[in-house]
Amino acid sequence: MSAPGHRARGFTLIEMLAALAVLAMVAMIGAPLGLRALDGMELRSSVRKLAAALAETRARAIGAGRPTVLTLDAAPPGYRIADGPGVALPERVALVARGAAEIADPAPDGGGAEALRIAFFPDGSSTGGSVVLR
């Protein structure tokens, strides 16, 4: 029991329900923003990994003294260095690659999508191209 004139500490049921309602509204508003932030992080991570693959391909060409190729596939989106294993990009990341027409090959599955091959040479130069991830 409390002393007379001394109020017990704590929250009423109404105060607790009001606080939970406010938290639920904040969560409903914040969830989509959080998902967009995750998409952005996923995209930035994919860009960093692809940039590292391009640098690795160039380093391999210089180190081996012979041309080395990085192949970019639009569907499903991914890439591979030389004849190495393929690296798939996340589902929500789209890859658009453009380069010299003479090095664009039809997709091996015959699906109509093209694979872009960027060749790096022993002197550090390449056939070039443009790669966009979105």
Short mmCIF file of N, CA and C in Angstrom, two decimals, residues 6-113:
data_model
loop_
_atom_site.label_atom_id
_atom_site.label_comp_id
_atom_site.label_asym_id
_atom_site.label_seq_id
_atom_site.Cartn_x
_atom_site.Cartn_y
_atom_site.Cartn_z
N HIS A 6 0.59 9.85 -1.46
CA HIS A 6 1.70 9.41 -2.31
C HIS A 6 1.11 8.56 -3.43
N ARG A 7 1.38 8.95 -4.64
CA ARG A 7 0.82 8.25 -5.81
C ARG A 7 1.70 7.08 -6.20
N ALA A 8 1.12 5.94 -6.57
CA ALA A 8 1.88 4.78 -7.01
C ALA A 8 2.52 5.06 -8.36
N ARG A 9 3.73 4.53 -8.56
CA ARG A 9 4.41 4.73 -9.84
C ARG A 9 3.96 3.68 -10.83
N GLY A 10 4.04 4.03 -12.15
CA GLY A 10 3.68 3.09 -13.19
C GLY A 10 2.81 3.76 -14.24
N PHE A 11 2.34 2.96 -15.18
CA PHE A 11 1.54 3.47 -16.28
C PHE A 11 0.18 2.82 -16.23
N THR A 12 -0.81 3.55 -16.67
CA THR A 12 -2.15 2.98 -16.75
C THR A 12 -2.24 2.19 -18.06
N LEU A 13 -3.24 1.38 -18.15
CA LEU A 13 -3.46 0.59 -19.36
C LEU A 13 -3.68 1.51 -20.56
N ILE A 14 -4.40 2.59 -20.38
CA ILE A 14 -4.65 3.54 -21.47
C ILE A 14 -3.34 4.15 -21.97
N GLU A 15 -2.45 4.51 -21.06
CA GLU A 15 -1.16 5.09 -21.45
C GLU A 15 -0.32 4.08 -22.24
N MET A 16 -0.34 2.83 -21.80
CA MET A 16 0.41 1.78 -22.50
C MET A 16 -0.14 1.55 -23.91
N LEU A 17 -1.46 1.52 -24.04
CA LEU A 17 -2.07 1.32 -25.36
C LEU A 17 -1.78 2.49 -26.28
N ALA A 18 -1.81 3.70 -25.76
CA ALA A 18 -1.50 4.88 -26.57
C ALA A 18 -0.05 4.82 -27.06
N ALA A 19 0.87 4.44 -26.17
CA ALA A 19 2.28 4.33 -26.56
C ALA A 19 2.47 3.26 -27.63
N LEU A 20 1.80 2.12 -27.49
CA LEU A 20 1.90 1.05 -28.49
C LEU A 20 1.32 1.50 -29.83
N ALA A 21 0.23 2.26 -29.80
CA ALA A 21 -0.37 2.76 -31.04
C ALA A 21 0.60 3.70 -31.76
N VAL A 22 1.26 4.57 -31.02
CA VAL A 22 2.24 5.48 -31.62
C VAL A 22 3.40 4.69 -32.21
N LEU A 23 3.90 3.69 -31.49
CA LEU A 23 5.00 2.85 -32.00
C LEU A 23 4.58 2.11 -33.27
N ALA A 24 3.34 1.62 -33.32
CA ALA A 24 2.86 0.91 -34.51
C ALA A 24 2.81 1.84 -35.71
N MET A 25 2.35 3.10 -35.50
CA MET A 25 2.30 4.05 -36.61
C MET A 25 3.71 4.38 -37.11
N VAL A 26 4.65 4.55 -36.20
CA VAL A 26 6.03 4.84 -36.59
C VAL A 26 6.61 3.66 -37.38
N ALA A 27 6.32 2.44 -36.95
CA ALA A 27 6.81 1.26 -37.65
C ALA A 27 6.22 1.16 -39.06
N MET A 28 4.93 1.49 -39.20
CA MET A 28 4.29 1.42 -40.51
C MET A 28 4.88 2.46 -41.46
N ILE A 29 5.24 3.61 -40.95
CA ILE A 29 5.83 4.65 -41.79
C ILE A 29 7.28 4.33 -42.10
N GLY A 30 8.00 3.79 -41.13
CA GLY A 30 9.43 3.54 -41.27
C GLY A 30 9.79 2.30 -42.06
N ALA A 31 8.91 1.31 -42.12
CA ALA A 31 9.23 0.06 -42.80
C ALA A 31 9.58 0.25 -44.28
N PRO A 32 8.75 0.97 -45.05
CA PRO A 32 9.11 1.17 -46.46
C PRO A 32 10.43 1.93 -46.63
N LEU A 33 10.69 2.88 -45.75
CA LEU A 33 11.95 3.62 -45.82
C LEU A 33 13.12 2.69 -45.55
N GLY A 34 12.93 1.78 -44.62
CA GLY A 34 13.98 0.81 -44.31
C GLY A 34 14.25 -0.12 -45.48
N LEU A 35 13.20 -0.53 -46.18
CA LEU A 35 13.38 -1.40 -47.34
C LEU A 35 14.12 -0.69 -48.45
N ARG A 36 13.81 0.60 -48.66
CA ARG A 36 14.52 1.37 -49.68
C ARG A 36 15.99 1.51 -49.31
N ALA A 37 16.26 1.69 -48.03
CA ALA A 37 17.66 1.80 -47.59
C ALA A 37 18.39 0.50 -47.85
N LEU A 38 17.73 -0.65 -47.62
CA LEU A 38 18.35 -1.95 -47.89
C LEU A 38 18.62 -2.12 -49.38
N ASP A 39 17.68 -1.69 -50.22
CA ASP A 39 17.89 -1.77 -51.67
C ASP A 39 19.11 -0.95 -52.07
N GLY A 40 19.24 0.25 -51.50
CA GLY A 40 20.38 1.10 -51.81
C GLY A 40 21.69 0.46 -51.37
N MET A 41 21.69 -0.16 -50.20
CA MET A 41 22.90 -0.82 -49.72
C MET A 41 23.25 -2.00 -50.62
N GLU A 42 22.23 -2.74 -51.05
CA GLU A 42 22.45 -3.88 -51.94
C GLU A 42 23.06 -3.42 -53.26
N LEU A 43 22.55 -2.31 -53.79
CA LEU A 43 23.06 -1.77 -55.05
C LEU A 43 24.50 -1.31 -54.90
N ARG A 44 24.78 -0.56 -53.82
CA ARG A 44 26.15 -0.08 -53.60
C ARG A 44 27.12 -1.25 -53.44
N SER A 45 26.71 -2.29 -52.76
CA SER A 45 27.55 -3.47 -52.59
C SER A 45 27.83 -4.13 -53.94
N SER A 46 26.80 -4.24 -54.78
CA SER A 46 26.97 -4.84 -56.11
C SER A 46 27.92 -4.02 -56.96
N VAL A 47 27.81 -2.69 -56.88
CA VAL A 47 28.70 -1.81 -57.65
C VAL A 47 30.14 -2.01 -57.21
N ARG A 48 30.36 -2.07 -55.89
CA ARG A 48 31.73 -2.26 -55.38
C ARG A 48 32.32 -3.60 -55.84
N LYS A 49 31.50 -4.65 -55.79
CA LYS A 49 31.99 -5.98 -56.19
C LYS A 49 32.31 -6.02 -57.68
N LEU A 50 31.47 -5.39 -58.50
CA LEU A 50 31.73 -5.37 -59.94
C LEU A 50 32.98 -4.55 -60.24
N ALA A 51 33.15 -3.42 -59.57
CA ALA A 51 34.36 -2.61 -59.76
C ALA A 51 35.60 -3.40 -59.38
N ALA A 52 35.51 -4.18 -58.30
CA ALA A 52 36.64 -5.01 -57.89
C ALA A 52 36.92 -6.10 -58.93
N ALA A 53 35.86 -6.66 -59.54
CA ALA A 53 36.04 -7.68 -60.58
C ALA A 53 36.72 -7.08 -61.81
N LEU A 54 36.34 -5.86 -62.17
CA LEU A 54 36.99 -5.19 -63.30
C LEU A 54 38.48 -4.96 -63.00
N ALA A 55 38.79 -4.50 -61.80
CA ALA A 55 40.18 -4.26 -61.42
C ALA A 55 40.96 -5.57 -61.38
N GLU A 56 40.33 -6.63 -60.88
CA GLU A 56 41.00 -7.94 -60.84
C GLU A 56 41.28 -8.47 -62.24
N THR A 57 40.32 -8.29 -63.15
CA THR A 57 40.51 -8.74 -64.53
C THR A 57 41.69 -8.01 -65.17
N ARG A 58 41.77 -6.71 -64.94
CA ARG A 58 42.88 -5.92 -65.47
C ARG A 58 44.21 -6.38 -64.88
N ALA A 59 44.23 -6.62 -63.56
CA ALA A 59 45.46 -7.07 -62.90
C ALA A 59 45.89 -8.44 -63.42
N ARG A 60 44.92 -9.32 -63.66
CA ARG A 60 45.25 -10.65 -64.20
C ARG A 60 45.88 -10.52 -65.59
N ALA A 61 45.32 -9.66 -66.42
CA ALA A 61 45.86 -9.48 -67.78
C ALA A 61 47.29 -8.96 -67.73
N ILE A 62 47.52 -7.99 -66.86
CA ILE A 62 48.86 -7.43 -66.74
C ILE A 62 49.83 -8.47 -66.18
N GLY A 63 49.39 -9.18 -65.13
CA GLY A 63 50.24 -10.18 -64.49
C GLY A 63 50.56 -11.37 -65.38
N ALA A 64 49.57 -11.82 -66.15
CA ALA A 64 49.77 -13.00 -67.00
C ALA A 64 50.40 -12.64 -68.33
N GLY A 65 50.39 -11.37 -68.68
CA GLY A 65 50.96 -10.97 -69.96
C GLY A 65 50.13 -11.38 -71.16
N ARG A 66 48.82 -11.61 -70.92
CA ARG A 66 47.93 -11.97 -72.03
C ARG A 66 46.54 -11.41 -71.75
N PRO A 67 45.75 -11.23 -72.81
CA PRO A 67 44.41 -10.67 -72.62
C PRO A 67 43.56 -11.53 -71.68
N THR A 68 42.75 -10.87 -70.86
CA THR A 68 41.81 -11.54 -69.96
C THR A 68 40.46 -10.85 -70.13
N VAL A 69 39.39 -11.65 -70.09
CA VAL A 69 38.06 -11.13 -70.42
C VAL A 69 37.13 -11.20 -69.21
N LEU A 70 36.37 -10.13 -69.01
CA LEU A 70 35.27 -10.11 -68.05
C LEU A 70 33.99 -10.14 -68.87
N THR A 71 33.12 -11.10 -68.61
CA THR A 71 31.86 -11.22 -69.34
C THR A 71 30.71 -10.76 -68.45
N LEU A 72 29.90 -9.85 -68.97
CA LEU A 72 28.73 -9.32 -68.26
C LEU A 72 27.48 -9.87 -68.92
N ASP A 73 26.60 -10.45 -68.12
CA ASP A 73 25.35 -11.00 -68.63
C ASP A 73 24.18 -10.17 -68.11
N ALA A 74 23.28 -9.77 -69.01
CA ALA A 74 22.14 -8.95 -68.61
C ALA A 74 21.00 -9.77 -68.00
N ALA A 75 20.80 -10.98 -68.49
CA ALA A 75 19.68 -11.78 -68.00
C ALA A 75 20.09 -13.25 -67.88
N PRO A 76 20.10 -13.81 -66.72
CA PRO A 76 20.00 -13.13 -65.44
C PRO A 76 21.26 -12.30 -65.19
N PRO A 77 21.12 -11.20 -64.47
CA PRO A 77 22.26 -10.29 -64.31
C PRO A 77 23.40 -10.93 -63.52
N GLY A 78 24.60 -10.80 -64.08
CA GLY A 78 25.78 -11.34 -63.41
C GLY A 78 27.02 -11.12 -64.26
N TYR A 79 28.14 -11.65 -63.78
CA TYR A 79 29.40 -11.50 -64.50
C TYR A 79 30.34 -12.63 -64.11
N ARG A 80 31.40 -12.78 -64.92
CA ARG A 80 32.43 -13.78 -64.62
C ARG A 80 33.74 -13.33 -65.23
N ILE A 81 34.82 -13.68 -64.55
CA ILE A 81 36.16 -13.35 -65.04
C ILE A 81 36.69 -14.56 -65.78
N ALA A 82 37.13 -14.35 -67.01
CA ALA A 82 37.68 -15.41 -67.88
C ALA A 82 36.71 -16.59 -67.88
N ASP A 83 37.22 -17.79 -67.59
CA ASP A 83 36.36 -18.97 -67.56
C ASP A 83 36.01 -19.35 -66.13
N GLY A 84 36.14 -18.41 -65.20
CA GLY A 84 35.87 -18.66 -63.79
C GLY A 84 34.39 -18.79 -63.51
N PRO A 85 34.08 -18.99 -62.24
CA PRO A 85 32.67 -19.14 -61.86
C PRO A 85 31.92 -17.81 -62.02
N GLY A 86 30.65 -17.91 -62.33
CA GLY A 86 29.83 -16.73 -62.48
C GLY A 86 29.42 -16.14 -61.14
N VAL A 87 29.23 -14.85 -61.11
CA VAL A 87 28.75 -14.15 -59.92
C VAL A 87 27.39 -13.57 -60.28
N ALA A 88 26.36 -14.01 -59.58
CA ALA A 88 25.01 -13.51 -59.84
C ALA A 88 24.78 -12.22 -59.05
N LEU A 89 24.12 -11.28 -59.68
CA LEU A 89 23.73 -10.05 -58.99
C LEU A 89 22.39 -10.28 -58.32
N PRO A 90 22.08 -9.53 -57.26
CA PRO A 90 20.78 -9.69 -56.59
C PRO A 90 19.62 -9.49 -57.57
N GLU A 91 18.49 -10.11 -57.27
CA GLU A 91 17.32 -10.06 -58.16
C GLU A 91 16.88 -8.66 -58.51
N ARG A 92 16.93 -7.75 -57.53
CA ARG A 92 16.42 -6.39 -57.75
C ARG A 92 17.42 -5.48 -58.44
N VAL A 93 18.60 -5.99 -58.77
CA VAL A 93 19.61 -5.18 -59.45
C VAL A 93 19.60 -5.52 -60.93
N ALA A 94 19.42 -4.50 -61.75
CA ALA A 94 19.44 -4.68 -63.21
C ALA A 94 20.79 -4.24 -63.75
N LEU A 95 21.28 -4.94 -64.75
CA LEU A 95 22.57 -4.63 -65.35
C LEU A 95 22.35 -4.24 -66.81
N VAL A 96 22.88 -3.08 -67.19
CA VAL A 96 22.83 -2.64 -68.58
C VAL A 96 24.28 -2.39 -68.99
N ALA A 97 24.74 -3.12 -70.01
CA ALA A 97 26.13 -2.99 -70.45
C ALA A 97 26.16 -2.70 -71.94
N ARG A 98 27.05 -1.78 -72.32
CA ARG A 98 27.23 -1.44 -73.73
C ARG A 98 28.72 -1.41 -74.02
N GLY A 99 29.08 -1.92 -75.18
CA GLY A 99 30.49 -1.92 -75.57
C GLY A 99 30.63 -2.02 -77.07
N ALA A 100 31.83 -2.35 -77.49
CA ALA A 100 32.11 -2.48 -78.91
C ALA A 100 31.29 -3.62 -79.50
N ALA A 101 30.68 -3.39 -80.65
CA ALA A 101 29.79 -4.39 -81.27
C ALA A 101 30.52 -5.68 -81.58
N GLU A 102 31.81 -5.60 -81.91
CA GLU A 102 32.51 -6.82 -82.31
C GLU A 102 32.78 -7.78 -81.14
N ILE A 103 32.56 -7.33 -79.90
CA ILE A 103 32.78 -8.24 -78.79
C ILE A 103 31.49 -8.62 -78.08
N ALA A 104 30.34 -8.17 -78.60
CA ALA A 104 29.07 -8.57 -78.01
C ALA A 104 28.67 -9.92 -78.60
N ASP A 105 28.41 -10.87 -77.72
CA ASP A 105 28.05 -12.23 -78.14
C ASP A 105 26.60 -12.52 -77.78
N PRO A 106 25.91 -13.31 -78.59
CA PRO A 106 24.58 -13.74 -78.18
C PRO A 106 24.68 -14.57 -76.91
N ALA A 107 23.62 -14.53 -76.13
CA ALA A 107 23.60 -15.31 -74.90
C ALA A 107 23.69 -16.79 -75.23
N PRO A 108 24.39 -17.58 -74.40
CA PRO A 108 24.53 -19.00 -74.69
C PRO A 108 23.22 -19.76 -74.68
N ASP A 109 22.21 -19.24 -73.96
CA ASP A 109 20.94 -19.96 -73.91
C ASP A 109 20.04 -19.64 -75.10
N GLY A 110 20.51 -18.74 -75.96
CA GLY A 110 19.73 -18.39 -77.15
C GLY A 110 18.52 -17.53 -76.84
N GLY A 111 18.48 -16.95 -75.64
CA GLY A 111 17.33 -16.18 -75.22
C GLY A 111 17.25 -14.79 -75.80
N GLY A 112 18.20 -14.40 -76.61
CA GLY A 112 18.12 -13.10 -77.24
C GLY A 112 18.88 -12.03 -76.48
N ALA A 113 19.10 -12.22 -75.19
CA ALA A 113 19.87 -11.24 -74.44
C ALA A 113 21.34 -11.38 -74.83
#
